mmCIF file of C-alpha atoms in Angstrom:
data_model
loop_
_atom_site.group_PDB
_atom_site.id
_atom_site.type_symbol
_atom_site.label_atom_id
_atom_site.label_comp_id
_atom_site.label_asym_id
_atom_site.label_seq_id
_atom_site.Cartn_x
_atom_site.Cartn_y
_atom_site.Cartn_z
ATOM 1 C CA MET J 258 -47.542 33.193 49.917
ATOM 2 C CA ILE J 259 -47.027 32.342 46.270
ATOM 3 C CA TYR J 260 -44.034 34.109 44.715
ATOM 4 C CA SER J 261 -43.478 34.918 41.075
ATOM 5 C CA MET J 262 -40.002 34.567 39.581
ATOM 6 C CA THR J 263 -40.362 37.969 37.904
ATOM 7 C CA GLY J 264 -39.230 41.052 39.778
ATOM 8 C CA PHE J 265 -36.983 44.102 39.874
ATOM 9 C CA ALA J 266 -35.411 46.071 42.719
ATOM 10 C CA THR J 267 -32.704 48.701 42.994
ATOM 11 C CA SER J 268 -31.211 51.012 45.604
ATOM 12 C CA SER J 269 -28.101 53.095 46.373
ATOM 13 C CA ARG J 270 -26.015 54.116 49.364
ATOM 14 C CA GLU J 271 -23.557 56.990 49.706
ATOM 15 C CA LEU J 272 -20.387 56.833 51.790
ATOM 16 C CA ASN J 273 -17.568 59.376 51.999
ATOM 17 C CA GLY J 274 -17.934 60.807 48.520
ATOM 18 C CA VAL J 275 -18.852 57.594 46.674
ATOM 19 C CA SER J 276 -22.177 56.054 45.680
ATOM 20 C CA ILE J 277 -22.814 52.292 45.740
ATOM 21 C CA HIS J 278 -25.586 51.194 43.375
ATOM 22 C CA LEU J 279 -27.116 47.693 43.442
ATOM 23 C CA GLU J 280 -29.735 46.362 41.032
ATOM 24 C CA LEU J 281 -31.458 42.960 40.926
ATOM 25 C CA ARG J 282 -33.496 41.674 37.973
ATOM 26 C CA SER J 283 -35.323 38.350 38.046
ATOM 27 C CA VAL J 284 -37.164 36.303 35.404
ATOM 28 C CA ASN J 285 -38.414 32.723 35.275
ATOM 29 C CA SER J 286 -36.046 29.767 35.100
ATOM 30 C CA ARG J 287 -36.168 26.079 35.982
ATOM 31 C CA TYR J 288 -33.475 26.564 38.639
ATOM 32 C CA LEU J 289 -31.742 29.378 40.502
ATOM 33 C CA ASP J 290 -29.424 30.911 37.900
ATOM 34 C CA LEU J 291 -27.269 33.799 39.169
ATOM 35 C CA SER J 292 -25.210 36.170 37.025
ATOM 36 C CA PHE J 293 -23.167 39.142 38.235
ATOM 37 C CA ARG J 294 -22.033 42.395 36.668
ATOM 38 C CA ILE J 295 -19.745 43.997 39.230
ATOM 39 C CA SER J 296 -17.195 46.769 38.792
ATOM 40 C CA ASP J 297 -13.604 45.582 39.213
ATOM 41 C CA ASP J 298 -12.995 47.435 42.481
ATOM 42 C CA LEU J 299 -15.928 45.567 44.091
ATOM 43 C CA ARG J 300 -15.399 42.148 42.511
ATOM 44 C CA ALA J 301 -14.446 40.631 45.878
ATOM 45 C CA THR J 302 -18.046 41.058 47.057
ATOM 46 C CA GLU J 303 -19.431 38.460 44.612
ATOM 47 C CA PRO J 304 -19.151 35.401 46.925
ATOM 48 C CA SER J 305 -21.003 37.136 49.761
ATOM 49 C CA LEU J 306 -23.678 38.463 47.380
ATOM 50 C CA ARG J 307 -24.137 34.989 45.896
ATOM 51 C CA GLU J 308 -24.571 33.561 49.387
ATOM 52 C CA LEU J 309 -27.108 36.235 50.384
ATOM 53 C CA ILE J 310 -29.229 35.760 47.260
ATOM 54 C CA SER J 311 -29.087 31.950 47.357
ATOM 55 C CA ALA J 312 -30.288 31.978 50.962
ATOM 56 C CA ARG J 313 -33.441 33.921 50.049
ATOM 57 C CA LEU J 314 -34.383 32.708 46.542
ATOM 58 C CA THR J 315 -34.925 29.170 45.241
ATOM 59 C CA ARG J 316 -35.720 29.647 41.529
ATOM 60 C CA GLY J 317 -35.330 32.253 38.819
ATOM 61 C CA LYS J 318 -32.704 33.731 36.540
ATOM 62 C CA VAL J 319 -31.333 36.601 38.640
ATOM 63 C CA GLU J 320 -28.980 39.266 37.362
ATOM 64 C CA CYS J 321 -27.078 41.313 39.952
ATOM 65 C CA ARG J 322 -25.447 44.610 38.991
ATOM 66 C CA LEU J 323 -23.167 46.384 41.480
ATOM 67 C CA SER J 324 -21.265 49.569 40.720
ATOM 68 C CA LEU J 325 -19.263 52.226 42.552
ATOM 69 C CA GLN J 326 -19.279 55.862 41.442
ATOM 70 C CA THR J 327 -17.437 58.905 42.747
ATOM 71 C CA LEU J 328 -19.729 61.787 43.604
ATOM 72 C CA VAL J 329 -18.580 64.807 41.581
ATOM 73 C CA ASP J 330 -19.755 67.434 44.060
ATOM 74 C CA ALA J 331 -18.582 65.636 47.163
ATOM 75 C CA PRO J 332 -15.822 67.401 49.121
ATOM 76 C CA ARG J 333 -12.591 65.447 48.975
ATOM 77 C CA ALA J 334 -9.680 65.638 51.366
ATOM 78 C CA PHE J 335 -6.112 64.771 50.297
ATOM 79 C CA VAL J 336 -3.379 64.091 52.845
ATOM 80 C CA PRO J 337 0.307 63.361 52.199
ATOM 81 C CA ASN J 338 1.557 59.837 52.542
ATOM 82 C CA ALA J 339 3.716 60.281 55.640
ATOM 83 C CA THR J 340 5.708 57.092 55.107
ATOM 84 C CA LEU J 341 6.553 57.984 51.534
ATOM 85 C CA LEU J 342 7.438 61.576 52.530
ATOM 86 C CA ALA J 343 9.855 60.286 55.144
ATOM 87 C CA ARG J 344 11.545 58.025 52.615
ATOM 88 C CA LEU J 345 11.840 60.850 50.083
ATOM 89 C CA ALA J 346 13.316 63.143 52.739
ATOM 90 C CA ALA J 347 15.875 60.533 53.761
ATOM 91 C CA THR J 348 16.759 59.897 50.137
ATOM 92 C CA GLU J 349 17.083 63.634 49.417
ATOM 93 C CA THR J 350 19.383 64.093 52.441
ATOM 94 C CA ALA J 351 21.621 61.250 51.282
ATOM 95 C CA VAL J 352 21.786 62.701 47.761
ATOM 96 C CA LEU J 353 22.591 66.211 48.987
ATOM 97 C CA GLU J 354 25.409 64.849 51.136
ATOM 98 C CA GLN J 355 27.015 63.475 48.010
ATOM 99 C CA PHE J 356 26.004 66.364 45.730
ATOM 100 C CA PRO J 357 25.778 69.551 47.792
ATOM 101 C CA ASN J 358 24.971 71.672 44.721
ATOM 102 C CA ALA J 359 21.980 69.520 43.702
ATOM 103 C CA ARG J 360 18.614 71.269 43.681
ATOM 104 C CA PRO J 361 16.237 70.133 46.470
ATOM 105 C CA LEU J 362 12.813 68.770 45.586
ATOM 106 C CA SER J 363 10.150 71.451 45.212
ATOM 107 C CA VAL J 364 6.662 71.301 46.742
ATOM 108 C CA SER J 365 5.182 70.967 43.248
ATOM 109 C CA GLU J 366 7.404 67.985 42.483
ATOM 110 C CA LEU J 367 6.496 66.374 45.760
ATOM 111 C CA LEU J 368 2.751 66.812 45.144
ATOM 112 C CA HIS J 369 3.081 65.167 41.724
ATOM 113 C CA TRP J 370 5.083 62.252 43.050
ATOM 114 C CA PRO J 371 3.175 58.988 42.471
ATOM 115 C CA GLY J 372 1.365 57.874 45.613
ATOM 116 C CA ILE J 373 2.324 60.930 47.680
ATOM 117 C CA LEU J 374 -1.288 62.090 48.103
ATOM 118 C CA VAL J 375 -3.909 59.812 49.645
ATOM 119 C CA ASN J 376 -7.600 60.735 49.341
ATOM 120 C CA ASP J 377 -10.250 59.870 51.881
ATOM 121 C CA SER J 378 -12.194 57.479 49.637
ATOM 122 C CA PRO J 379 -13.404 54.487 51.660
ATOM 123 C CA GLY J 380 -11.495 51.250 51.263
ATOM 124 C CA PHE J 381 -13.021 47.835 50.635
ATOM 125 C CA GLU J 382 -13.125 47.077 54.360
ATOM 126 C CA GLN J 383 -15.391 50.099 54.857
ATOM 127 C CA LEU J 384 -17.526 49.324 51.829
ATOM 128 C CA GLN J 385 -18.171 45.640 52.587
ATOM 129 C CA PRO J 386 -20.668 46.084 55.488
ATOM 130 C CA VAL J 387 -22.486 48.830 53.579
ATOM 131 C CA ILE J 388 -22.808 46.577 50.529
ATOM 132 C CA THR J 389 -24.099 43.724 52.706
ATOM 133 C CA GLU J 390 -26.736 45.975 54.261
ATOM 134 C CA LEU J 391 -27.664 47.346 50.838
ATOM 135 C CA ALA J 392 -27.949 43.852 49.355
ATOM 136 C CA SER J 393 -30.258 42.682 52.152
ATOM 137 C CA ALA J 394 -32.536 45.670 51.580
ATOM 138 C CA VAL J 395 -32.627 45.184 47.797
ATOM 139 C CA ILE J 396 -33.364 41.453 48.181
ATOM 140 C CA ASP J 397 -36.254 42.400 50.500
ATOM 141 C CA ASP J 398 -37.585 44.740 47.809
ATOM 142 C CA LEU J 399 -37.173 42.062 45.132
ATOM 143 C CA LEU J 400 -39.070 39.536 47.222
ATOM 144 C CA ALA J 401 -41.831 42.080 47.826
ATOM 145 C CA ALA J 402 -42.107 42.654 44.070
ATOM 146 C CA ARG J 403 -42.162 38.904 43.416
ATOM 147 C CA ARG J 404 -44.807 38.455 46.113
ATOM 148 C CA ARG J 405 -47.054 41.129 44.566
ATOM 149 C CA GLU J 406 -46.656 39.480 41.177
ATOM 150 C CA GLY J 407 -47.370 36.096 42.806
ATOM 151 C CA GLU J 408 -50.636 37.423 44.238
ATOM 152 C CA LYS J 409 -51.744 38.475 40.755
ATOM 153 C CA LEU J 410 -50.772 35.090 39.312
ATOM 154 C CA THR J 411 -52.673 33.308 42.083
ATOM 155 C CA ALA J 412 -55.805 35.359 41.401
ATOM 156 C CA MET J 413 -55.649 34.572 37.672
ATOM 157 C CA ILE J 414 -55.109 30.856 38.302
ATOM 158 C CA LEU J 415 -57.985 30.674 40.808
ATOM 159 C CA GLU J 416 -60.253 32.376 38.296
ATOM 160 C CA ARG J 417 -59.465 29.727 35.703
ATOM 161 C CA ILE J 418 -59.726 26.922 38.257
ATOM 162 C CA ALA J 419 -63.253 28.113 39.019
ATOM 163 C CA LYS J 420 -64.019 27.960 35.301
ATOM 164 C CA MET J 421 -62.679 24.375 35.197
ATOM 165 C CA ARG J 422 -65.077 23.432 37.998
ATOM 166 C CA GLU J 423 -67.962 24.991 36.118
ATOM 167 C CA LEU J 424 -67.111 23.030 32.971
ATOM 168 C CA THR J 425 -66.851 19.773 34.941
ATOM 169 C CA ALA J 426 -70.196 20.458 36.617
ATOM 170 C CA VAL J 427 -71.813 21.032 33.213
ATOM 171 C CA ALA J 428 -70.282 17.941 31.580
ATOM 172 C CA ALA J 429 -70.970 15.358 34.319
ATOM 173 C CA PRO J 430 -74.808 15.332 34.174
ATOM 174 C CA ARG J 431 -74.858 15.486 30.388
ATOM 175 C CA ILE J 432 -73.406 11.994 29.904
ATOM 176 C CA PRO J 433 -76.472 10.061 31.259
ATOM 177 C CA ASN J 434 -78.714 12.258 29.123
ATOM 178 C CA ILE J 435 -76.604 11.507 26.021
ATOM 179 C CA VAL J 436 -76.800 7.767 26.753
ATOM 180 C CA GLU J 437 -80.574 7.996 27.070
ATOM 181 C CA GLU J 438 -80.795 9.973 23.840
ATOM 182 C CA TYR J 439 -78.732 7.274 22.112
ATOM 183 C CA ARG J 440 -81.050 4.541 23.455
ATOM 184 C CA ALA J 441 -84.083 6.407 22.157
ATOM 185 C CA ARG J 442 -82.531 6.891 18.703
ATOM 186 C CA LEU J 443 -81.513 3.230 18.542
ATOM 187 C CA THR J 444 -85.046 2.140 19.466
ATOM 188 C CA ARG J 445 -86.567 4.293 16.731
ATOM 189 C CA ARG J 446 -84.168 2.965 14.086
ATOM 190 C CA LEU J 447 -84.815 -0.648 14.972
ATOM 191 C CA GLN J 448 -88.543 -0.023 14.903
ATOM 192 C CA GLU J 449 -88.244 1.588 11.481
ATOM 193 C CA VAL J 450 -86.238 -1.315 10.075
ATOM 194 C CA LEU J 451 -87.742 -4.273 11.882
ATOM 195 C CA THR J 452 -91.168 -2.819 12.842
ATOM 196 C CA THR J 453 -90.449 -4.162 16.315
ATOM 197 C CA ALA J 454 -87.615 -3.297 18.690
ATOM 198 C CA ASP J 455 -85.439 -6.042 20.196
ATOM 199 C CA GLU J 456 -85.268 -4.873 23.800
ATOM 200 C CA GLU J 457 -82.329 -7.131 24.673
ATOM 201 C CA ARG J 458 -80.275 -5.852 21.740
ATOM 202 C CA ILE J 459 -81.121 -2.278 22.639
ATOM 203 C CA ILE J 460 -79.874 -2.862 26.178
ATOM 204 C CA GLN J 461 -76.642 -4.453 24.944
ATOM 205 C CA GLU J 462 -75.917 -1.669 22.470
ATOM 206 C CA THR J 463 -76.755 0.986 25.027
ATOM 207 C CA VAL J 464 -74.426 -0.579 27.615
ATOM 208 C CA LEU J 465 -71.596 -0.765 25.082
ATOM 209 C CA TYR J 466 -72.150 2.849 24.064
ATOM 210 C CA ALA J 467 -72.295 4.036 27.671
ATOM 211 C CA SER J 468 -69.046 2.204 28.414
ATOM 212 C CA ARG J 469 -67.346 3.760 25.391
ATOM 213 C CA ILE J 470 -68.256 7.331 26.334
ATOM 214 C CA ASP J 471 -67.903 6.926 30.094
ATOM 215 C CA VAL J 472 -65.816 9.898 31.277
ATOM 216 C CA ALA J 473 -66.655 9.690 34.969
ATOM 217 C CA GLU J 474 -63.106 8.644 35.821
ATOM 218 C CA GLU J 475 -61.576 11.491 33.810
ATOM 219 C CA LEU J 476 -63.927 14.067 35.330
ATOM 220 C CA SER J 477 -63.179 12.707 38.796
ATOM 221 C CA ARG J 478 -59.419 12.986 38.277
ATOM 222 C CA LEU J 479 -59.827 16.481 36.833
ATOM 223 C CA SER J 480 -61.666 17.489 39.994
ATOM 224 C CA VAL J 481 -58.982 15.914 42.199
ATOM 225 C CA HIS J 482 -56.203 17.769 40.363
ATOM 226 C CA VAL J 483 -58.107 21.048 40.556
ATOM 227 C CA ASP J 484 -58.580 20.572 44.322
ATOM 228 C CA GLU J 485 -54.851 19.881 44.695
ATOM 229 C CA ILE J 486 -53.995 23.090 42.835
ATOM 230 C CA ASP J 487 -56.287 24.966 45.200
ATOM 231 C CA ARG J 488 -54.547 23.378 48.191
ATOM 232 C CA ILE J 489 -51.057 24.215 46.905
ATOM 233 C CA LEU J 490 -51.992 27.842 46.222
ATOM 234 C CA ALA J 491 -53.457 28.136 49.729
ATOM 235 C CA THR J 492 -50.344 26.561 51.301
ATOM 236 C CA GLY J 493 -47.910 28.791 49.384
ATOM 237 C CA GLY J 494 -44.148 28.455 49.281
ATOM 238 C CA ALA J 495 -41.991 27.305 46.377
ATOM 239 C CA SER J 496 -44.637 25.365 44.456
ATOM 240 C CA GLY J 497 -43.976 26.076 40.771
ATOM 241 C CA LYS J 498 -42.617 22.618 39.959
ATOM 242 C CA ARG J 499 -45.530 20.825 41.643
ATOM 243 C CA LEU J 500 -48.033 23.021 39.823
ATOM 244 C CA ASP J 501 -46.258 22.418 36.524
ATOM 245 C CA PHE J 502 -46.573 18.648 37.062
ATOM 246 C CA LEU J 503 -50.292 19.022 37.781
ATOM 247 C CA MET J 504 -50.688 20.953 34.532
ATOM 248 C CA GLN J 505 -49.351 17.923 32.659
ATOM 249 C CA GLU J 506 -51.823 15.671 34.466
ATOM 250 C CA LEU J 507 -54.743 18.010 33.802
ATOM 251 C CA ASN J 508 -53.873 18.173 30.127
ATOM 252 C CA ARG J 509 -53.660 14.369 29.910
ATOM 253 C CA GLU J 510 -57.114 13.936 31.452
ATOM 254 C CA ALA J 511 -58.586 16.651 29.237
ATOM 255 C CA ASN J 512 -57.203 14.905 26.136
ATOM 256 C CA THR J 513 -58.730 11.580 27.188
ATOM 257 C CA PHE J 514 -62.005 13.314 27.983
ATOM 258 C CA SER J 515 -61.977 14.933 24.548
ATOM 259 C CA SER J 516 -61.213 11.628 22.761
ATOM 260 C CA LYS J 517 -64.312 10.030 24.348
ATOM 261 C CA SER J 518 -66.565 12.931 23.448
ATOM 262 C CA PRO J 519 -69.958 11.666 22.229
ATOM 263 C CA SER J 520 -71.314 15.039 21.101
ATOM 264 C CA SER J 521 -70.313 18.466 19.846
ATOM 265 C CA GLU J 522 -71.390 19.915 23.190
ATOM 266 C CA ILE J 523 -68.977 17.708 25.143
ATOM 267 C CA THR J 524 -66.260 18.384 22.558
ATOM 268 C CA GLY J 525 -66.776 22.110 23.110
ATOM 269 C CA ILE J 526 -66.458 21.652 26.870
ATOM 270 C CA ALA J 527 -63.265 19.624 26.398
ATOM 271 C CA MET J 528 -61.779 22.307 24.126
ATOM 272 C CA GLU J 529 -62.638 25.019 26.642
ATOM 273 C CA MET J 530 -60.989 22.943 29.376
ATOM 274 C CA LYS J 531 -57.812 22.740 27.291
ATOM 275 C CA VAL J 532 -57.858 26.508 26.797
ATOM 276 C CA GLN J 533 -58.161 27.071 30.562
ATOM 277 C CA ILE J 534 -55.403 24.542 31.300
ATOM 278 C CA GLU J 535 -53.042 26.207 28.810
ATOM 279 C CA GLN J 536 -53.735 29.618 30.334
ATOM 280 C CA ILE J 537 -53.036 28.247 33.816
ATOM 281 C CA ARG J 538 -49.843 26.590 32.566
ATOM 282 C CA GLU J 539 -48.593 29.920 31.189
ATOM 283 C CA GLN J 540 -49.062 31.522 34.597
ATOM 284 C CA VAL J 541 -47.518 28.563 36.454
ATOM 285 C CA GLN J 542 -44.313 28.952 34.395
ATOM 286 C CA ASN J 543 -43.671 32.206 36.316
ATOM 287 C CA ILE J 544 -44.228 30.798 39.812
ATOM 288 C CA GLU J 545 -41.191 30.113 41.999
#
């Protein structure tokens, strides 16, 4: 399959009163360029997320957003910190031994003591496997989106490749006809000027003209490059860089073909080829 570098995927998981939200956005880039926006309490997950994404993607500018939110309506349970309670009790006993008339700590004071109440929110150790599972699922969704986009890009490129073949098929047989037309015009001119045509000179001039406008090599290389693009698209995989190189080669051959153009018709074909090549190149820029 051919994959685009453009895609978007997002999903969430809930665990013990909190919601974990992960979002991946991807656009085209020469290399794999990862950026992360992660809430501070989940920052430790970045290395594992980077490893997961790098193992599945080869190119693209990918932005990863990970956040943790407390669910407002979720029931929460608070339990006293037994260790801290024991220390406070021991401290209070020691104080009362020295100051028997001191007022004992009230329940309200105990409940407001920093760290005395512990909620049941999951810790990082509980969140880590959930985040890993969530990340794998979101990467799957991102790849599916990039694959769908890649299918559309492939269809558009194949459509323009077919047009390139049509243009090549039209141009190739026209060159011998143009050479023959040139020979006929040259014969008429010589007859008008000299009343007789020098057959040997006509042959020499015709051969020189045919050599100057010979585009068989360019058309052949254009066909070879087009066939290679077809093969790469059929093979699939990470092929954006190879296709981009072929676009440069196609453009070079089209320029040479255009520079040798002997007629407005061939010039028009060359210009249309350049238009198709540029349209293919724009699509190739988005392929992984």
